[in-house]
Short mmCIF file of C-alpha atoms and ligand atoms in Angstrom, two decimals:
data_model
loop_
_atom_site.label_atom_id
_atom_site.label_comp_id
_atom_site.label_asym_id
_atom_site.label_seq_id
_atom_site.Cartn_x
_atom_site.Cartn_y
_atom_site.Cartn_z
CA MET Y 1 -23.36 -35.66 -45.29
CA SER Y 2 -27.11 -36.16 -45.06
CA ASP Y 3 -27.55 -34.83 -41.29
CA SER Y 4 -25.67 -31.31 -42.11
CA LEU Y 5 -27.35 -31.31 -45.92
CA ALA Y 6 -30.26 -31.55 -44.20
CA HIS Y 7 -29.57 -28.93 -41.59
CA SER Y 8 -28.15 -26.52 -44.39
CA SER Y 9 -31.16 -27.19 -46.92
CA LEU Y 10 -33.57 -25.72 -43.82
CA ARG Y 11 -31.44 -22.97 -43.67
CA ASN Y 12 -30.78 -22.31 -47.57
CA ARG Y 13 -34.19 -22.13 -48.00
CA PRO Y 14 -35.31 -19.88 -50.80
CA PRO Y 15 -38.77 -17.39 -49.39
CA ILE Y 16 -42.07 -18.94 -50.26
CA ARG Y 17 -43.97 -18.09 -53.42
CA VAL Y 18 -47.26 -17.14 -53.10
CA ILE Y 19 -49.35 -16.13 -56.18
CA LEU Y 20 -52.36 -14.00 -54.76
CA VAL Y 21 -55.49 -13.35 -56.92
CA ASP Y 22 -58.52 -11.12 -55.24
CA ASP Y 23 -60.53 -8.59 -56.83
CA GLU Y 24 -59.85 -6.30 -54.16
CA GLU Y 25 -56.54 -3.97 -54.36
CA ALA Y 26 -57.23 -3.23 -50.64
CA ILE Y 27 -56.90 -6.96 -49.41
CA ARG Y 28 -54.45 -8.34 -52.04
CA LYS Y 29 -52.22 -5.20 -50.53
CA ALA Y 30 -53.04 -5.70 -46.83
CA THR Y 31 -52.75 -9.80 -47.56
CA ARG Y 32 -49.21 -9.08 -49.56
CA GLN Y 33 -48.19 -6.85 -46.82
CA TRP Y 34 -48.22 -9.31 -43.97
CA LEU Y 35 -47.34 -12.02 -46.46
CA ASN Y 36 -43.84 -9.95 -46.90
CA LEU Y 37 -43.41 -9.07 -43.18
CA ALA Y 38 -43.21 -12.79 -43.04
CA GLY Y 39 -40.09 -13.30 -45.84
CA MET Y 40 -42.38 -15.04 -48.65
CA GLU Y 41 -42.38 -13.45 -51.92
CA VAL Y 42 -45.28 -11.91 -53.32
CA GLU Y 43 -46.82 -12.00 -57.53
CA ASP Y 44 -51.05 -10.64 -56.76
CA TYR Y 45 -53.43 -10.49 -59.72
CA SER Y 46 -57.31 -8.72 -59.73
CA SER Y 47 -58.49 -11.23 -61.98
CA ALA Y 48 -58.56 -15.60 -62.35
CA GLU Y 49 -57.89 -15.22 -65.96
CA THR Y 50 -55.02 -13.27 -65.39
CA ALA Y 51 -53.39 -15.22 -62.74
CA LEU Y 52 -53.60 -18.48 -65.01
CA SER Y 53 -51.11 -17.06 -67.58
CA ALA Y 54 -48.39 -16.71 -65.11
CA ILE Y 55 -48.46 -20.60 -63.36
CA GLU Y 56 -46.78 -22.87 -65.01
CA PRO Y 57 -46.69 -26.56 -64.39
CA GLY Y 58 -43.47 -27.85 -61.75
CA CYS Y 59 -43.67 -24.54 -61.01
CA ASP Y 60 -42.96 -23.83 -57.04
CA ARG Y 61 -46.06 -21.65 -56.17
CA VAL Y 62 -48.29 -21.91 -53.19
CA ILE Y 63 -51.63 -19.92 -55.20
CA VAL Y 64 -54.08 -18.36 -52.45
CA SER Y 65 -57.28 -16.85 -54.35
CA ASP Y 66 -60.89 -15.81 -53.15
CA ILE Y 67 -63.47 -17.35 -54.51
CA ARG Y 68 -66.25 -14.59 -54.74
CA MET Y 69 -64.27 -12.73 -58.65
CA PRO Y 70 -65.97 -11.69 -61.81
CA GLY Y 71 -65.16 -13.50 -64.65
CA MET Y 72 -63.50 -16.67 -63.38
CA ASP Y 73 -64.56 -17.64 -60.31
CA GLY Y 74 -61.79 -19.36 -57.31
CA MET Y 75 -63.65 -22.38 -58.03
CA ALA Y 76 -63.02 -22.48 -61.66
CA PHE Y 77 -59.70 -21.22 -61.06
CA ALA Y 78 -59.17 -24.52 -59.41
CA ARG Y 79 -59.95 -26.74 -61.17
CA GLU Y 80 -57.97 -24.98 -63.77
CA VAL Y 81 -54.98 -24.87 -62.08
CA GLN Y 82 -55.60 -28.62 -61.04
CA ARG Y 83 -55.40 -29.46 -64.62
CA LEU Y 84 -52.30 -27.98 -65.23
CA ASP Y 85 -50.64 -29.37 -62.48
CA PRO Y 86 -52.76 -31.91 -59.94
CA ASP Y 87 -50.54 -31.38 -57.29
CA LEU Y 88 -50.57 -27.28 -56.93
CA PRO Y 89 -51.15 -26.01 -53.68
CA VAL Y 90 -54.19 -24.01 -53.82
CA LEU Y 91 -56.02 -22.06 -50.88
CA LEU Y 92 -59.31 -20.88 -51.42
CA VAL Y 93 -60.30 -17.93 -48.45
CA THR Y 94 -64.06 -18.13 -48.62
CA ALA Y 95 -67.37 -15.78 -46.93
CA HIS Y 96 -68.78 -17.05 -44.05
CA GLY Y 97 -71.82 -18.43 -45.86
CA ASP Y 98 -69.59 -20.68 -48.46
CA VAL Y 99 -68.30 -23.63 -46.13
CA ARG Y 100 -70.77 -25.62 -48.34
CA MET Y 101 -68.81 -24.64 -51.33
CA ALA Y 102 -65.42 -25.16 -49.63
CA VAL Y 103 -66.15 -28.71 -48.85
CA GLU Y 104 -67.33 -29.33 -52.16
CA ALA Y 105 -64.19 -28.37 -52.76
CA MET Y 106 -62.05 -30.46 -50.41
CA ARG Y 107 -63.83 -33.53 -52.46
CA ASP Y 108 -62.88 -32.26 -55.50
CA GLY Y 109 -58.71 -32.40 -54.13
CA VAL Y 110 -58.49 -28.06 -54.41
CA TYR Y 111 -55.77 -28.09 -51.19
CA ASP Y 112 -57.06 -26.46 -48.02
CA PHE Y 113 -59.37 -23.43 -47.42
CA ILE Y 114 -59.32 -20.84 -45.39
CA GLU Y 115 -62.56 -18.59 -43.30
CA LYS Y 116 -63.10 -14.50 -43.63
CA PRO Y 117 -61.64 -12.76 -42.05
CA VAL Y 118 -58.47 -13.96 -42.30
CA GLU Y 119 -56.52 -14.56 -39.59
CA PRO Y 120 -52.76 -13.62 -40.85
CA ASP Y 121 -50.71 -16.51 -38.30
CA LEU Y 122 -53.10 -18.29 -39.16
CA LEU Y 123 -53.01 -17.26 -43.11
CA ILE Y 124 -48.60 -17.26 -42.99
CA ASP Y 125 -48.83 -20.97 -41.17
CA ARG Y 126 -51.52 -22.26 -43.42
CA ILE Y 127 -49.15 -21.08 -46.66
CA GLN Y 128 -45.97 -22.25 -45.45
CA ARG Y 129 -46.95 -26.29 -44.60
CA ALA Y 130 -48.76 -26.18 -48.30
CA GLY Y 131 -45.32 -24.24 -49.34
CA GLU Y 132 -43.46 -26.95 -47.22
CA LYS Y 133 -45.27 -30.01 -49.13
CA ARG Y 134 -45.28 -28.14 -52.37
CA ARG Y 135 -41.18 -28.15 -52.05
CA LEU Y 136 -41.39 -32.10 -51.30
CA VAL Y 137 -43.40 -33.09 -54.46
CA LEU Y 138 -41.40 -30.76 -56.43
CA GLU Y 139 -37.85 -32.20 -55.18
CA ASN Y 140 -39.59 -36.27 -55.62
CA ARG Y 141 -40.17 -35.38 -58.97
CA ASN Y 142 -37.04 -33.92 -60.10
CA LEU Y 143 -35.54 -37.31 -57.80
CA HIS Y 144 -37.27 -38.94 -60.08
CA ARG Y 145 -36.48 -37.49 -63.53
CA LEU Y 146 -33.05 -37.73 -61.87
CA LEU Y 147 -33.31 -42.30 -61.56
CA ALA Y 148 -33.99 -42.27 -64.70
CA GLN Y 149 -30.48 -41.29 -65.65
CA ARG Y 150 -28.48 -42.91 -63.89
CA PRO Y 151 -26.77 -45.15 -66.45
CA SER Y 152 -24.98 -41.35 -67.22
CA LEU Y 153 -23.59 -40.41 -64.16
CA GLU Y 154 -22.04 -43.95 -63.45
CA SER Y 155 -20.68 -43.23 -67.24
CA ARG Y 156 -19.56 -39.79 -66.31
CA MET Y 157 -18.20 -40.56 -62.82
CA ILE Y 158 -15.93 -44.68 -63.36
CA GLY Y 159 -15.58 -46.76 -59.80
CA GLN Y 160 -17.48 -48.92 -57.86
CA SER Y 161 -15.94 -48.83 -54.85
CA PRO Y 162 -18.14 -47.45 -51.82
CA ALA Y 163 -16.36 -44.36 -51.72
CA MET Y 164 -17.58 -43.45 -55.54
CA VAL Y 165 -20.75 -45.38 -55.93
CA ALA Y 166 -21.62 -43.09 -52.32
CA LEU Y 167 -20.25 -40.31 -54.09
CA ARG Y 168 -22.61 -40.23 -57.10
CA GLN Y 169 -25.52 -40.69 -54.52
CA GLN Y 170 -24.07 -37.57 -52.97
CA VAL Y 171 -24.08 -36.30 -56.36
CA LEU Y 172 -27.37 -36.70 -57.23
CA GLN Y 173 -28.81 -35.90 -54.06
CA LEU Y 174 -26.52 -32.20 -53.59
CA GLY Y 175 -28.12 -31.25 -56.40
CA GLN Y 176 -31.53 -30.98 -55.87
CA THR Y 177 -30.64 -28.51 -53.17
CA PRO Y 178 -27.89 -26.56 -54.24
CA VAL Y 179 -25.81 -26.02 -50.95
CA ASP Y 180 -22.44 -24.10 -51.88
CA ALA Y 181 -20.26 -26.90 -51.19
CA VAL Y 182 -16.66 -27.90 -50.99
CA ILE Y 183 -14.94 -30.66 -52.42
CA ASN Y 184 -11.20 -31.70 -51.51
CA GLY Y 185 -9.34 -34.66 -52.41
CA ALA Y 186 -5.21 -34.94 -53.63
CA THR Y 187 -4.05 -34.00 -57.14
CA GLY Y 188 -5.66 -35.52 -59.27
CA THR Y 189 -8.62 -36.84 -58.04
CA GLY Y 190 -11.33 -35.64 -59.67
CA LYS Y 191 -13.01 -32.73 -57.74
CA GLU Y 192 -13.39 -30.93 -61.05
CA LEU Y 193 -14.59 -33.55 -62.76
CA VAL Y 194 -17.50 -33.91 -59.84
CA ALA Y 195 -18.29 -30.43 -59.60
CA ARG Y 196 -19.38 -30.62 -63.18
CA CYS Y 197 -21.79 -33.24 -62.74
CA LEU Y 198 -22.50 -31.91 -59.51
CA HIS Y 199 -23.74 -28.69 -61.45
CA GLU Y 200 -25.30 -31.14 -64.62
CA PHE Y 201 -26.91 -33.29 -63.19
CA SER Y 202 -28.71 -30.18 -60.68
CA GLY Y 203 -31.64 -28.18 -63.02
CA ARG Y 204 -28.89 -25.75 -63.53
CA GLY Y 205 -27.00 -27.77 -66.86
CA GLU Y 206 -28.25 -25.84 -69.50
CA HIS Y 207 -26.72 -22.54 -67.52
CA PRO Y 208 -22.84 -21.88 -67.14
CA PHE Y 209 -21.06 -24.09 -65.62
CA VAL Y 210 -17.80 -20.81 -64.46
CA ALA Y 211 -14.75 -22.61 -63.12
CA VAL Y 212 -11.93 -20.15 -62.08
CA ASN Y 213 -8.81 -21.45 -60.84
CA CYS Y 214 -7.80 -19.22 -57.68
CA GLY Y 215 -4.09 -19.26 -57.72
CA ALA Y 216 -4.11 -18.51 -61.02
CA ILE Y 217 -5.10 -15.28 -61.01
CA PRO Y 218 -2.43 -12.69 -60.16
CA GLU Y 219 -3.71 -10.68 -56.81
CA ASN Y 220 -4.10 -6.98 -57.80
CA LEU Y 221 -6.34 -8.85 -61.16
CA PHE Y 222 -8.63 -10.85 -58.91
CA GLU Y 223 -11.20 -7.73 -57.79
CA SER Y 224 -11.48 -7.09 -61.32
CA GLU Y 225 -11.65 -11.13 -62.79
CA LEU Y 226 -14.33 -12.29 -60.70
CA PHE Y 227 -16.93 -8.94 -59.93
CA GLY Y 228 -16.13 -7.31 -63.49
CA HIS Y 229 -15.93 -3.60 -63.62
CA GLU Y 230 -17.35 -0.73 -65.49
CA LYS Y 231 -15.52 1.60 -68.09
CA GLY Y 232 -13.08 3.61 -66.86
CA ALA Y 233 -12.97 2.26 -62.74
CA PHE Y 234 -9.64 2.87 -63.04
CA THR Y 235 -6.87 3.16 -65.33
CA GLY Y 236 -6.91 0.76 -67.91
CA ALA Y 237 -10.89 -0.04 -67.40
CA ASP Y 238 -10.91 1.35 -70.98
CA GLN Y 239 -14.13 -0.73 -71.42
CA ARG Y 240 -16.82 -2.52 -68.98
CA ARG Y 241 -15.64 -6.11 -68.36
CA ILE Y 242 -18.27 -8.79 -67.49
CA GLY Y 243 -16.68 -11.10 -63.85
CA LYS Y 244 -17.04 -14.44 -63.98
CA ILE Y 245 -19.09 -14.60 -60.86
CA GLU Y 246 -21.59 -12.61 -62.72
CA HIS Y 247 -21.11 -15.04 -66.47
CA ALA Y 248 -22.00 -17.70 -64.34
CA GLN Y 249 -25.84 -16.11 -63.57
CA GLY Y 250 -27.76 -19.02 -63.56
CA GLY Y 251 -25.56 -21.65 -63.37
CA THR Y 252 -22.41 -22.87 -61.44
CA LEU Y 253 -19.61 -21.07 -60.03
CA PHE Y 254 -16.63 -23.12 -59.47
CA LEU Y 255 -13.80 -22.23 -57.20
CA ASP Y 256 -10.67 -24.31 -57.88
CA GLU Y 257 -7.60 -23.97 -55.51
CA ILE Y 258 -9.99 -21.88 -53.10
CA GLU Y 259 -6.95 -22.13 -51.01
CA SER Y 260 -5.17 -19.35 -52.43
CA MET Y 261 -7.73 -17.31 -53.31
CA PRO Y 262 -6.10 -13.85 -51.88
CA ILE Y 263 -7.12 -13.17 -47.38
CA ASN Y 264 -8.29 -9.87 -48.56
CA PHE Y 265 -10.53 -10.83 -51.23
CA GLN Y 266 -11.97 -13.47 -48.84
CA ILE Y 267 -13.93 -11.21 -47.36
CA LYS Y 268 -15.25 -10.28 -50.21
CA LEU Y 269 -16.77 -13.73 -51.76
CA LEU Y 270 -18.10 -14.34 -48.16
CA ARG Y 271 -20.44 -10.83 -48.74
CA VAL Y 272 -21.11 -12.39 -51.44
CA LEU Y 273 -21.84 -16.01 -50.16
CA GLN Y 274 -24.40 -14.02 -47.98
CA GLU Y 275 -26.08 -11.62 -49.76
CA ARG Y 276 -25.82 -13.05 -53.58
CA LYS Y 277 -25.04 -9.79 -54.55
CA LEU Y 278 -22.31 -7.95 -56.45
CA GLU Y 279 -21.06 -4.49 -57.76
CA ARG Y 280 -18.51 -4.11 -60.15
CA VAL Y 281 -16.06 -2.73 -59.60
CA GLY Y 282 -16.47 1.57 -60.63
CA SER Y 283 -20.82 1.05 -59.63
CA ASN Y 284 -22.53 1.56 -57.32
CA ARG Y 285 -25.39 -0.58 -59.27
CA GLU Y 286 -26.09 -3.78 -57.25
CA ILE Y 287 -26.81 -7.42 -59.43
CA SER Y 288 -28.96 -10.48 -57.80
CA LEU Y 289 -27.20 -13.41 -58.32
CA ASP Y 290 -28.61 -16.82 -58.68
CA LEU Y 291 -25.66 -19.19 -58.50
CA TRP Y 292 -24.34 -22.39 -57.27
CA VAL Y 293 -20.56 -22.12 -54.86
CA ILE Y 294 -18.84 -25.65 -55.39
CA ALA Y 295 -14.88 -24.77 -54.43
CA ALA Y 296 -12.92 -26.65 -54.35
CA THR Y 297 -8.93 -27.80 -52.41
CA LYS Y 298 -6.29 -29.99 -51.96
CA GLU Y 299 -6.02 -28.33 -48.57
CA ASP Y 300 -7.48 -28.95 -45.14
CA LEU Y 301 -9.17 -25.48 -45.19
CA ALA Y 302 -9.95 -26.13 -40.79
CA ARG Y 303 -5.83 -26.16 -40.28
CA ALA Y 304 -4.90 -23.45 -43.27
CA SER Y 305 -8.16 -21.84 -41.30
CA VAL Y 306 -6.27 -22.29 -38.08
CA GLU Y 307 -3.22 -20.85 -39.26
CA GLY Y 308 -4.36 -18.10 -40.41
CA ARG Y 309 -4.04 -18.34 -44.21
CA PHE Y 310 -7.58 -19.07 -45.04
CA ARG Y 311 -10.97 -16.51 -43.18
CA GLU Y 312 -12.28 -19.12 -40.69
CA ASP Y 313 -15.89 -17.76 -41.37
CA LEU Y 314 -15.37 -18.38 -44.70
CA TYR Y 315 -14.45 -22.01 -44.24
CA TYR Y 316 -17.37 -22.20 -42.01
CA ARG Y 317 -19.42 -21.14 -44.91
CA PHE Y 318 -17.86 -23.87 -47.80
CA ASN Y 319 -17.41 -26.91 -45.06
CA VAL Y 320 -21.23 -27.13 -44.27
CA VAL Y 321 -21.33 -29.40 -47.32
CA GLU Y 322 -17.85 -31.32 -47.94
CA LEU Y 323 -17.40 -33.73 -50.46
CA HIS Y 324 -14.29 -35.55 -49.40
CA LEU Y 325 -11.99 -37.69 -52.60
CA PRO Y 326 -10.51 -40.49 -51.10
CA ARG Y 327 -7.05 -40.81 -53.52
CA LEU Y 328 -6.57 -43.99 -55.68
CA SER Y 329 -4.50 -46.09 -53.41
CA GLN Y 330 -8.14 -45.77 -50.64
CA ARG Y 331 -10.28 -46.82 -53.81
CA ARG Y 332 -7.42 -50.12 -55.85
CA ASP Y 333 -11.03 -51.52 -56.64
CA ASP Y 334 -11.34 -48.83 -58.90
CA ILE Y 335 -8.34 -49.13 -60.64
CA PRO Y 336 -9.15 -51.43 -63.71
CA LEU Y 337 -11.74 -50.03 -64.29
CA LEU Y 338 -10.50 -46.88 -64.74
CA PHE Y 339 -7.74 -48.68 -66.57
CA GLU Y 340 -9.74 -50.07 -68.99
CA PHE Y 341 -12.64 -47.23 -69.12
CA PHE Y 342 -9.37 -44.50 -69.92
CA ALA Y 343 -7.36 -47.30 -72.10
CA HIS Y 344 -10.66 -47.95 -74.26
CA LYS Y 345 -10.90 -44.15 -74.91
CA ALA Y 346 -7.31 -43.90 -75.70
CA ALA Y 347 -7.80 -46.22 -78.36
CA LEU Y 348 -11.24 -44.92 -80.17
CA GLN Y 349 -9.85 -41.26 -80.18
CA TYR Y 350 -6.39 -42.20 -81.49
CA GLU Y 351 -7.60 -45.46 -83.62
CA ARG Y 352 -5.41 -47.81 -81.97
CA ASP Y 353 -6.27 -51.39 -80.57
CA TYR Y 354 -6.31 -52.60 -77.31
CA VAL Y 355 -4.74 -55.17 -75.85
CA GLU Y 356 -5.84 -56.13 -72.37
CA PRO Y 357 -3.29 -55.92 -70.08
CA ASP Y 358 -2.15 -59.25 -68.82
CA ALA Y 359 -2.83 -60.42 -64.99
CA GLN Y 360 0.99 -59.72 -64.27
CA GLU Y 361 0.32 -56.03 -65.74
CA LEU Y 362 -2.78 -55.69 -63.55
CA ALA Y 363 -0.91 -56.84 -60.78
CA LEU Y 364 1.29 -53.90 -61.14
CA LEU Y 365 -1.04 -51.94 -61.85
CA MET Y 366 -2.61 -52.54 -58.33
CA ASP Y 367 -0.07 -52.27 -56.44
CA TYR Y 368 1.59 -49.13 -57.73
CA ASP Y 369 0.86 -45.72 -55.47
CA TRP Y 370 -0.39 -43.65 -58.33
CA PRO Y 371 1.16 -40.25 -56.06
CA GLY Y 372 -1.05 -38.37 -59.07
CA ASN Y 373 -4.37 -40.24 -58.74
CA VAL Y 374 -6.49 -40.74 -61.17
CA ARG Y 375 -4.98 -38.09 -63.32
CA GLN Y 376 -1.55 -40.35 -63.48
CA LEU Y 377 -3.12 -43.47 -64.18
CA LYS Y 378 -5.62 -42.03 -67.13
CA ASN Y 379 -1.77 -41.08 -68.82
CA ILE Y 380 -0.40 -44.48 -68.06
CA ALA Y 381 -3.62 -45.70 -70.02
CA GLU Y 382 -2.69 -43.73 -72.95
CA ARG Y 383 0.75 -43.67 -72.62
CA TYR Y 384 -0.18 -47.81 -72.84
CA VAL Y 385 -2.55 -47.54 -76.17
CA LEU Y 386 0.21 -45.46 -77.86
CA GLY Y 387 2.34 -47.74 -77.02
CA VAL Y 388 5.53 -46.11 -78.09
CA GLY Y 389 8.57 -48.07 -77.52
CA ALA Y 390 9.03 -49.66 -74.65
CA ALA Y 391 6.55 -46.65 -72.85
CA ARG Y 392 4.06 -50.06 -73.33
CA SER Y 393 5.52 -52.01 -70.53
CA ILE Y 394 3.57 -50.67 -67.56
CA GLN Y 395 6.03 -51.97 -65.48
CA ALA Y 396 8.88 -49.29 -67.35
CA MET Y 397 6.20 -47.01 -67.19
CA LEU Y 398 5.38 -47.25 -63.36
CA GLY Y 399 9.45 -47.85 -62.06
CA GLN Y 400 10.27 -44.03 -64.46
CA GLY Y 401 11.15 -41.13 -62.70
CA GLU Y 402 9.96 -42.45 -58.91
CA GLN Y 403 13.12 -42.68 -58.08
CA PRO Y 404 14.50 -39.18 -56.44
CA GLU Y 405 18.48 -38.34 -57.59
CA SER Y 406 20.55 -39.79 -54.15
CA PRO Y 407 21.03 -37.30 -52.17
CA SER Y 408 24.02 -35.48 -50.79
CA PRO Y 409 25.04 -36.11 -47.30
CA GLY Y 410 24.85 -33.95 -44.71
CA GLN Y 411 21.84 -32.23 -45.32
CA SER Y 412 18.58 -31.97 -43.49
CA LEU Y 413 15.43 -33.57 -44.91
CA ALA Y 414 13.84 -29.88 -45.27
CA GLU Y 415 17.09 -29.43 -47.75
CA ARG Y 416 17.37 -32.31 -49.55
CA VAL Y 417 12.97 -31.54 -50.80
CA GLN Y 418 14.02 -27.94 -51.30
CA SER Y 419 17.53 -28.89 -53.58
CA PHE Y 420 14.93 -32.38 -55.22
CA GLU Y 421 12.30 -29.93 -56.28
CA ARG Y 422 14.79 -27.36 -57.84
CA GLN Y 423 15.35 -29.74 -60.03
CA LEU Y 424 12.43 -30.91 -60.98
CA ILE Y 425 11.18 -26.96 -62.06
CA ILE Y 426 14.71 -26.83 -63.68
CA GLN Y 427 14.15 -30.23 -65.68
CA ALA Y 428 10.52 -28.97 -66.78
CA LEU Y 429 11.25 -25.60 -68.15
CA ARG Y 430 13.72 -27.44 -70.02
CA ARG Y 431 11.92 -30.05 -71.39
CA HIS Y 432 9.32 -27.27 -72.58
CA GLN Y 433 11.94 -24.67 -73.37
CA GLY Y 434 10.73 -22.27 -70.85
CA SER Y 435 6.88 -22.20 -71.00
CA ILE Y 436 5.60 -21.42 -67.65
CA GLN Y 437 1.77 -22.30 -68.43
CA ALA Y 438 2.98 -26.11 -70.22
CA VAL Y 439 5.30 -26.66 -66.56
CA THR Y 440 2.50 -25.34 -63.96
CA GLU Y 441 0.23 -27.61 -66.04
CA GLU Y 442 3.03 -30.88 -65.66
CA LEU Y 443 3.85 -30.22 -62.27
CA GLU Y 444 0.40 -29.53 -61.23
CA LEU Y 445 1.72 -25.96 -59.42
CA PRO Y 446 -0.34 -22.54 -58.83
CA ARG Y 447 0.80 -20.03 -61.65
CA ARG Y 448 1.45 -17.87 -58.49
CA THR Y 449 2.95 -20.97 -56.57
CA LEU Y 450 5.66 -21.48 -59.09
CA ASN Y 451 7.07 -18.40 -59.39
CA ASN Y 452 7.56 -17.90 -56.21
CA LYS Y 453 9.98 -20.93 -56.41
CA MET Y 454 11.36 -20.14 -59.38
CA LYS Y 455 12.69 -17.14 -57.31
CA GLN Y 456 13.26 -18.79 -53.97
CA TYR Y 457 15.56 -20.86 -55.71
CA GLU Y 458 17.10 -18.65 -58.05
CA ILE Y 459 15.67 -20.09 -61.82
CA ARG Y 460 15.31 -17.97 -64.29
CA ARG Y 461 13.30 -18.75 -66.98
CA ARG Y 462 15.03 -16.59 -70.28
CA ASP Y 463 17.67 -20.01 -69.35
CA TYR Y 464 15.71 -22.44 -70.94
CA LEU Y 465 14.02 -19.84 -73.56
CA PRO Y 466 14.55 -21.67 -77.21
CA GLY Y 467 17.27 -20.27 -79.86
N1 LIG N 501 -13.96 -41.47 -61.44
C1 LIG N 501 -12.84 -40.86 -62.61
N2 LIG N 501 -14.31 -41.83 -63.65
C2 LIG N 501 -13.40 -41.11 -64.85
N3 LIG N 501 -12.66 -39.64 -65.10
C3 LIG N 501 -11.89 -39.46 -63.96
C4 LIG N 501 -12.45 -40.40 -62.86
N4 LIG N 501 -11.85 -39.37 -61.55
C5 LIG N 501 -11.00 -38.34 -62.27
N5 LIG N 501 -11.07 -38.23 -64.04
C6 LIG N 501 -10.43 -38.27 -64.34
O1 LIG N 501 -8.83 -37.78 -64.67
C7 LIG N 501 -8.85 -36.73 -64.51
C8 LIG N 501 -8.38 -35.69 -63.11
O2 LIG N 501 -9.16 -35.52 -62.59
P1 LIG N 501 -9.90 -33.83 -62.55
O3 LIG N 501 -9.11 -32.72 -63.13
O4 LIG N 501 -11.27 -33.56 -61.74
O5 LIG N 501 -8.90 -34.06 -61.09
P2 LIG N 501 -8.44 -32.43 -60.02
O6 LIG N 501 -8.61 -33.67 -58.68
O7 LIG N 501 -9.73 -31.54 -60.13
O8 LIG N 501 -6.84 -32.17 -59.81
P3 LIG N 501 -6.36 -31.14 -59.28
O9 LIG N 501 -6.49 -31.00 -57.93
O10 LIG N 501 -4.91 -31.38 -60.18
O11 LIG N 501 -6.66 -30.01 -59.76
C9 LIG N 501 -9.73 -36.22 -65.73
O12 LIG N 501 -9.13 -36.30 -66.77
C10 LIG N 501 -11.15 -36.20 -65.20
O13 LIG N 501 -11.76 -36.87 -65.79
MG1 LIG N 502 -8.70 -29.16 -60.47
#
């Protein structure tokens, strides 16, 4: 990933921000225009004193200041800035006779100086270089801070397999340059956990993490759920509603089961991702967005896009950074560690004793295929600790429910799979007395998929309601 990450972070770089200090308004105005044209953001100040109050240590800025100004001059200003943050780049603009002063300034550690009359291209080039250097300094500082926290990521994402070690590193790296990303992996492999860790271990941890399960939102409500709406935007919109996207402002939007996003909504999402702006339904006002978008999918999005179920452009937007979660059976070394982790936690939670599994039980755990991956292992570990009757036997737990009912002869594979699927849904509905919510959770199905399957197999919910 590192190649594509470096590449994409270049493309997605935020604009360089410049603090411009000059007492002459005409110069400020002209300079500002040049810099804006070069894609930079400019805050300008007519005095060093006012500029100082806007500068914070650790801020992502390049400072450009004139030297001769009434009140605090550029040299004194640069020294104050350096006191706040010694790595903040300051470019001093010097008049012709000031070369000696400039040399002195360089000796004092001021970043750079540039001679009047200022050549716009030269100024832009210098600012760009300074901005680049500043960004590296900040990334470095952040990385140091994160490395200090590393043990805590290790205690969130358990596992010492090479895949998990690499994944933890990716999580820390990606937090530095939050590029929209997709997490890919089979059911229960830890996609949501990784998304949360990405958020928590980036600079956005203090801001909201908003998870949206795209498979659970009815198609006709999608737009208003995500974008929000104004009062009166449509029949039934009797109040303004802030959408999920807006709720994630400043933080991270997690789009789970992205493959089930309705195709006609995908284009709208793409626009939001590209422009970082949205309009609530029924409003013309654009709201600027600052968010990190992380998607998750169990599907092969490349294939879904070839088959026309997923927009190709949206797929390309996400696949720049892809985190892949291997199945548990592809990292068996992690099984004992994870089992112990979940069993310990359950023992604490339910105030039970934890008796370590013996060698034979451990071998069973290691050999098992884990179709439900980490989630299934967690369930087994919890049941093991709770030790309800025979459930304490790992052998019994793992043997359970693995054998499909004996198939009727003469059916095609597809028919057998369907009849098995139908049975599973009926059993789950019976077990949960018709609670759709409970069934979607147990079978890990998006609600819409469950509805479709119930229709297809002519299963009626009311047949399973209590009473
Ligand atoms: N490496 C790990 N360390 C600790 N806990 C983990 C790890 N991986 C997964 N888990 C736990 O396993 C459970 C399932 O993980 P999660 O919900 O993130 O999976 P998922 O890939 O989103 O599943 P689904 O595809 O069904 O939505 C969660 O309780 C999660 O905390
Ligand atoms: Mg999930």
